Structure formats: structure tokens, C-alpha cells
């Protein structure tokens, strides 16, 4: 029996938001145990920074994170689970 490679997906909702309003990030994991920590990261000036918001992988291999962007512009986010990260998603903040 082979073990699936670890992977994580992410979707943002909404993808356009006003400053200070909530954005929900949801997704699923593969090959990552339930209870594993999931962290949200934001890219600024080419560097990924881990935000304070976190959760764990739930039953069904899913997760939910929420943040409130504090500055206008195009923001790039991804989630990190251990050494595995998702593709990035873009949120436009007005």
C-alpha cells in the first residue's frame, strides 16, 4: 500500500472585499492527518508571512480559516500545512 503525497487546496470567498471585512478560506487536504495545524500565509514584496489565524484539519480532511484584510489592493494568500502549501489565491481589497 502506498501513501498519497501530501497536498492542500484553497478557495477564498469572497474574492473581492472591503478593508476590514472577513474573507473565508476553505479547502481540503490529502495525505495529511486530521488534527494537523493549518496556517494562513500572505505574500508581501515576494515573501510569504504566516498570519496569526490558524485551525486544524477536520473530519473529511477539510479546514476553514478567516481573516480581515487591513489594506487596499491585490492580496495573495495560501495555506501551509507542515511543509506542504497550497497554490495561491488572489483577493482584491477595496
Short mmCIF file of N, CA and C in Angstrom, two decimals:
data_model
loop_
_atom_site.label_atom_id
_atom_site.label_comp_id
_atom_site.label_asym_id
_atom_site.label_seq_id
_atom_site.Cartn_x
_atom_site.Cartn_y
_atom_site.Cartn_z
N UNK A 1 0.83 -1.17 0.00
CA UNK A 1 0.00 0.00 0.00
C UNK A 1 0.89 1.25 0.00
N UNK A 2 0.63 2.15 -0.92
CA UNK A 2 1.41 3.39 -1.00
C UNK A 2 0.64 4.53 -0.36
N UNK A 3 1.36 5.45 0.22
CA UNK A 3 0.74 6.60 0.87
C UNK A 3 0.64 7.74 -0.13
N UNK A 4 -0.51 8.42 -0.14
CA UNK A 4 -0.72 9.55 -1.04
C UNK A 4 0.21 10.69 -0.68
N UNK A 5 0.70 11.39 -1.69
CA UNK A 5 1.53 12.56 -1.45
C UNK A 5 0.67 13.63 -0.76
N UNK A 6 1.27 14.34 0.17
CA UNK A 6 0.53 15.39 0.89
C UNK A 6 0.20 16.53 -0.05
N UNK A 7 -1.04 17.02 0.02
CA UNK A 7 -1.44 18.18 -0.77
C UNK A 7 -2.56 18.91 -0.05
N UNK A 8 -2.73 20.20 -0.41
CA UNK A 8 -3.77 21.02 0.19
C UNK A 8 -4.29 21.99 -0.86
N UNK A 9 -5.61 22.20 -0.87
CA UNK A 9 -6.23 23.16 -1.79
C UNK A 9 -6.76 24.34 -0.99
N UNK A 10 -7.02 25.46 -1.69
CA UNK A 10 -7.60 26.62 -1.00
C UNK A 10 -8.50 27.39 -1.97
N UNK A 11 -9.61 27.90 -1.42
CA UNK A 11 -10.52 28.80 -2.14
C UNK A 11 -10.83 29.96 -1.20
N UNK A 12 -10.91 31.16 -1.76
CA UNK A 12 -11.27 32.34 -0.98
C UNK A 12 -12.69 32.76 -1.31
N UNK A 13 -13.44 33.20 -0.29
CA UNK A 13 -14.79 33.68 -0.51
C UNK A 13 -15.09 34.78 0.50
N UNK A 14 -15.39 35.99 0.05
CA UNK A 14 -15.42 36.45 -1.34
C UNK A 14 -14.01 36.74 -1.85
N UNK A 15 -13.88 36.93 -3.14
CA UNK A 15 -12.57 37.26 -3.72
C UNK A 15 -12.41 38.77 -3.88
N UNK A 16 -13.48 39.52 -3.65
CA UNK A 16 -13.41 40.99 -3.59
C UNK A 16 -14.10 41.41 -2.29
N UNK A 17 -13.41 42.23 -1.49
CA UNK A 17 -13.91 42.57 -0.16
C UNK A 17 -13.46 43.99 0.19
N UNK A 18 -14.19 44.63 1.08
CA UNK A 18 -13.78 45.94 1.59
C UNK A 18 -12.80 45.75 2.76
N UNK A 19 -11.92 46.73 2.95
CA UNK A 19 -10.97 46.68 4.06
C UNK A 19 -11.71 46.39 5.36
N UNK A 20 -11.19 45.46 6.15
CA UNK A 20 -11.76 45.13 7.45
C UNK A 20 -12.87 44.10 7.42
N UNK A 21 -13.34 43.72 6.23
CA UNK A 21 -14.39 42.71 6.13
C UNK A 21 -13.76 41.31 6.04
N UNK A 22 -14.51 40.31 6.45
CA UNK A 22 -13.99 38.94 6.52
C UNK A 22 -13.87 38.26 5.16
N UNK A 23 -12.79 37.49 5.03
CA UNK A 23 -12.60 36.58 3.90
C UNK A 23 -12.44 35.19 4.48
N UNK A 24 -13.20 34.23 3.94
CA UNK A 24 -13.12 32.83 4.39
C UNK A 24 -12.27 32.04 3.41
N UNK A 25 -11.36 31.25 3.95
CA UNK A 25 -10.52 30.37 3.14
C UNK A 25 -10.87 28.94 3.51
N UNK A 26 -11.30 28.17 2.51
CA UNK A 26 -11.68 26.78 2.74
C UNK A 26 -10.91 25.89 1.78
N UNK A 27 -10.80 24.64 2.13
CA UNK A 27 -10.13 23.69 1.25
C UNK A 27 -10.11 22.30 1.84
N UNK A 28 -9.41 21.43 1.13
CA UNK A 28 -9.29 20.03 1.54
C UNK A 28 -7.83 19.62 1.49
N UNK A 29 -7.53 18.62 2.28
CA UNK A 29 -6.18 18.08 2.30
C UNK A 29 -6.19 16.62 1.85
N UNK A 30 -5.05 16.17 1.38
CA UNK A 30 -4.86 14.77 1.02
C UNK A 30 -3.55 14.31 1.66
N UNK A 31 -3.57 13.16 2.30
CA UNK A 31 -2.35 12.62 2.89
C UNK A 31 -1.88 13.36 4.12
N UNK A 32 -2.78 14.12 4.76
CA UNK A 32 -2.44 14.88 5.97
C UNK A 32 -3.42 14.47 7.07
N UNK A 33 -2.93 14.07 8.22
CA UNK A 33 -3.82 13.56 9.28
C UNK A 33 -4.78 14.63 9.83
N UNK A 34 -5.97 14.17 10.23
CA UNK A 34 -6.93 15.02 10.93
C UNK A 34 -6.25 15.55 12.19
N UNK A 35 -6.48 16.83 12.51
CA UNK A 35 -5.88 17.43 13.69
C UNK A 35 -4.59 18.18 13.42
N UNK A 36 -4.06 18.07 12.20
CA UNK A 36 -2.83 18.77 11.85
C UNK A 36 -3.11 20.26 11.70
N UNK A 37 -2.19 21.10 12.16
CA UNK A 37 -2.35 22.55 12.11
C UNK A 37 -2.31 23.07 10.67
N UNK A 38 -3.22 24.02 10.38
CA UNK A 38 -3.28 24.70 9.08
C UNK A 38 -3.08 26.19 9.36
N UNK A 39 -2.13 26.82 8.65
CA UNK A 39 -1.82 28.23 8.84
C UNK A 39 -2.07 28.99 7.55
N UNK A 40 -2.52 30.22 7.68
CA UNK A 40 -2.74 31.10 6.53
C UNK A 40 -1.52 31.98 6.35
N UNK A 41 -1.07 32.12 5.09
CA UNK A 41 0.07 32.96 4.77
C UNK A 41 -0.34 34.03 3.76
N UNK A 42 0.34 35.18 3.84
CA UNK A 42 0.11 36.28 2.92
C UNK A 42 1.45 36.67 2.30
N UNK A 43 1.42 36.95 0.99
CA UNK A 43 2.63 37.33 0.28
C UNK A 43 2.72 38.85 0.21
N UNK A 44 3.87 39.37 0.63
CA UNK A 44 4.16 40.81 0.54
C UNK A 44 5.58 40.97 0.06
N UNK A 45 5.73 41.73 -1.02
CA UNK A 45 7.06 42.01 -1.58
C UNK A 45 7.85 40.73 -1.87
N UNK A 46 7.17 39.70 -2.35
CA UNK A 46 7.83 38.46 -2.74
C UNK A 46 8.14 37.50 -1.61
N UNK A 47 7.72 37.83 -0.37
CA UNK A 47 7.99 36.98 0.79
C UNK A 47 6.67 36.55 1.43
N UNK A 48 6.57 35.26 1.76
CA UNK A 48 5.37 34.74 2.42
C UNK A 48 5.52 34.87 3.93
N UNK A 49 4.51 35.48 4.57
CA UNK A 49 4.48 35.65 6.02
C UNK A 49 3.29 34.88 6.58
N UNK A 50 3.51 34.19 7.70
CA UNK A 50 2.44 33.45 8.34
C UNK A 50 1.62 34.39 9.21
N UNK A 51 0.30 34.39 9.01
CA UNK A 51 -0.61 35.22 9.78
C UNK A 51 -0.96 34.52 11.09
N UNK A 52 -1.58 35.25 12.00
CA UNK A 52 -1.90 34.70 13.32
C UNK A 52 -3.04 33.69 13.28
N UNK A 53 -3.90 33.76 12.27
CA UNK A 53 -5.05 32.86 12.20
C UNK A 53 -4.60 31.43 11.86
N UNK A 54 -5.19 30.46 12.56
CA UNK A 54 -4.87 29.06 12.29
C UNK A 54 -6.05 28.18 12.67
N UNK A 55 -6.02 26.96 12.21
CA UNK A 55 -7.05 25.98 12.53
C UNK A 55 -6.41 24.60 12.41
N UNK A 56 -7.21 23.57 12.43
CA UNK A 56 -6.71 22.21 12.22
C UNK A 56 -7.52 21.52 11.15
N UNK A 57 -6.94 20.47 10.57
CA UNK A 57 -7.65 19.65 9.59
C UNK A 57 -8.78 18.92 10.32
N UNK A 58 -9.99 19.05 9.80
CA UNK A 58 -11.17 18.46 10.43
C UNK A 58 -11.52 17.12 9.77
N UNK A 59 -12.52 16.45 10.33
CA UNK A 59 -13.06 15.22 9.75
C UNK A 59 -13.49 15.53 8.31
N UNK A 60 -13.18 14.65 7.39
CA UNK A 60 -13.46 14.89 5.99
C UNK A 60 -12.30 15.59 5.30
N UNK A 61 -11.19 15.78 6.05
CA UNK A 61 -9.97 16.39 5.52
C UNK A 61 -10.19 17.82 5.04
N UNK A 62 -11.05 18.57 5.73
CA UNK A 62 -11.34 19.94 5.34
C UNK A 62 -10.87 20.91 6.42
N UNK A 63 -10.85 22.20 6.08
CA UNK A 63 -10.50 23.23 7.04
C UNK A 63 -11.21 24.53 6.66
N UNK A 64 -11.25 25.47 7.59
CA UNK A 64 -11.82 26.81 7.38
C UNK A 64 -10.98 27.80 8.17
N UNK A 65 -10.52 28.84 7.48
CA UNK A 65 -9.78 29.95 8.10
C UNK A 65 -10.46 31.25 7.72
N UNK A 66 -10.37 32.26 8.58
CA UNK A 66 -10.94 33.57 8.28
C UNK A 66 -9.92 34.64 8.63
N UNK A 67 -9.87 35.69 7.79
CA UNK A 67 -9.04 36.85 8.09
C UNK A 67 -9.77 38.10 7.63
N UNK A 68 -9.32 39.26 8.11
CA UNK A 68 -9.86 40.56 7.73
C UNK A 68 -8.72 41.41 7.18
N UNK A 69 -8.63 41.56 5.86
CA UNK A 69 -7.54 42.36 5.29
C UNK A 69 -7.59 43.79 5.80
N UNK A 70 -6.40 44.36 6.05
CA UNK A 70 -6.31 45.69 6.64
C UNK A 70 -5.81 46.76 5.66
N UNK A 71 -5.49 46.37 4.43
CA UNK A 71 -5.03 47.37 3.46
C UNK A 71 -5.61 47.08 2.09
N UNK A 72 -5.82 48.15 1.33
CA UNK A 72 -6.39 48.03 -0.01
C UNK A 72 -5.36 47.47 -0.99
N UNK A 73 -5.89 46.88 -2.07
CA UNK A 73 -5.03 46.37 -3.13
C UNK A 73 -5.25 44.90 -3.39
N UNK A 74 -4.41 44.36 -4.24
CA UNK A 74 -4.47 42.94 -4.58
C UNK A 74 -3.63 42.17 -3.56
N UNK A 75 -4.27 41.24 -2.87
CA UNK A 75 -3.59 40.45 -1.84
C UNK A 75 -3.50 38.99 -2.29
N UNK A 76 -2.38 38.35 -2.00
CA UNK A 76 -2.17 36.94 -2.34
C UNK A 76 -2.04 36.14 -1.05
N UNK A 77 -2.81 35.05 -0.99
CA UNK A 77 -2.81 34.19 0.19
C UNK A 77 -2.58 32.74 -0.23
N UNK A 78 -2.10 31.94 0.72
CA UNK A 78 -2.01 30.48 0.56
C UNK A 78 -2.10 29.87 1.95
N UNK A 79 -2.32 28.57 2.02
CA UNK A 79 -2.32 27.89 3.31
C UNK A 79 -1.13 26.95 3.38
N UNK A 80 -0.65 26.77 4.60
CA UNK A 80 0.52 25.95 4.87
C UNK A 80 0.13 24.87 5.86
N UNK A 81 0.44 23.63 5.54
CA UNK A 81 0.20 22.50 6.44
C UNK A 81 1.52 21.77 6.54
N UNK A 82 2.22 21.93 7.66
CA UNK A 82 3.57 21.38 7.77
C UNK A 82 4.46 22.04 6.73
N UNK A 83 5.08 21.23 5.88
CA UNK A 83 5.92 21.77 4.81
C UNK A 83 5.18 21.83 3.48
N UNK A 84 3.91 21.49 3.49
CA UNK A 84 3.09 21.48 2.28
C UNK A 84 2.29 22.77 2.20
N UNK A 85 2.29 23.41 1.02
CA UNK A 85 1.50 24.62 0.86
C UNK A 85 0.61 24.51 -0.37
N UNK A 86 -0.47 25.28 -0.34
CA UNK A 86 -1.41 25.31 -1.46
C UNK A 86 -0.88 26.25 -2.53
N UNK A 87 -1.56 26.25 -3.68
CA UNK A 87 -1.36 27.31 -4.66
C UNK A 87 -1.88 28.59 -4.01
N UNK A 88 -1.53 29.73 -4.57
CA UNK A 88 -2.02 30.99 -4.00
C UNK A 88 -3.38 31.35 -4.59
N UNK A 89 -4.13 32.15 -3.82
CA UNK A 89 -5.40 32.71 -4.28
C UNK A 89 -5.29 34.23 -4.14
N UNK A 90 -6.02 34.94 -4.99
CA UNK A 90 -5.97 36.40 -5.00
C UNK A 90 -7.26 36.97 -4.44
N UNK A 91 -7.13 37.94 -3.57
CA UNK A 91 -8.27 38.67 -3.03
C UNK A 91 -8.05 40.14 -3.32
N UNK A 92 -9.05 40.79 -3.92
CA UNK A 92 -8.99 42.22 -4.18
C UNK A 92 -9.65 42.93 -3.02
N UNK A 93 -8.89 43.83 -2.38
CA UNK A 93 -9.39 44.57 -1.22
C UNK A 93 -9.61 46.02 -1.62
N UNK A 94 -10.86 46.47 -1.41
CA UNK A 94 -11.24 47.83 -1.82
C UNK A 94 -11.35 48.76 -0.64
#
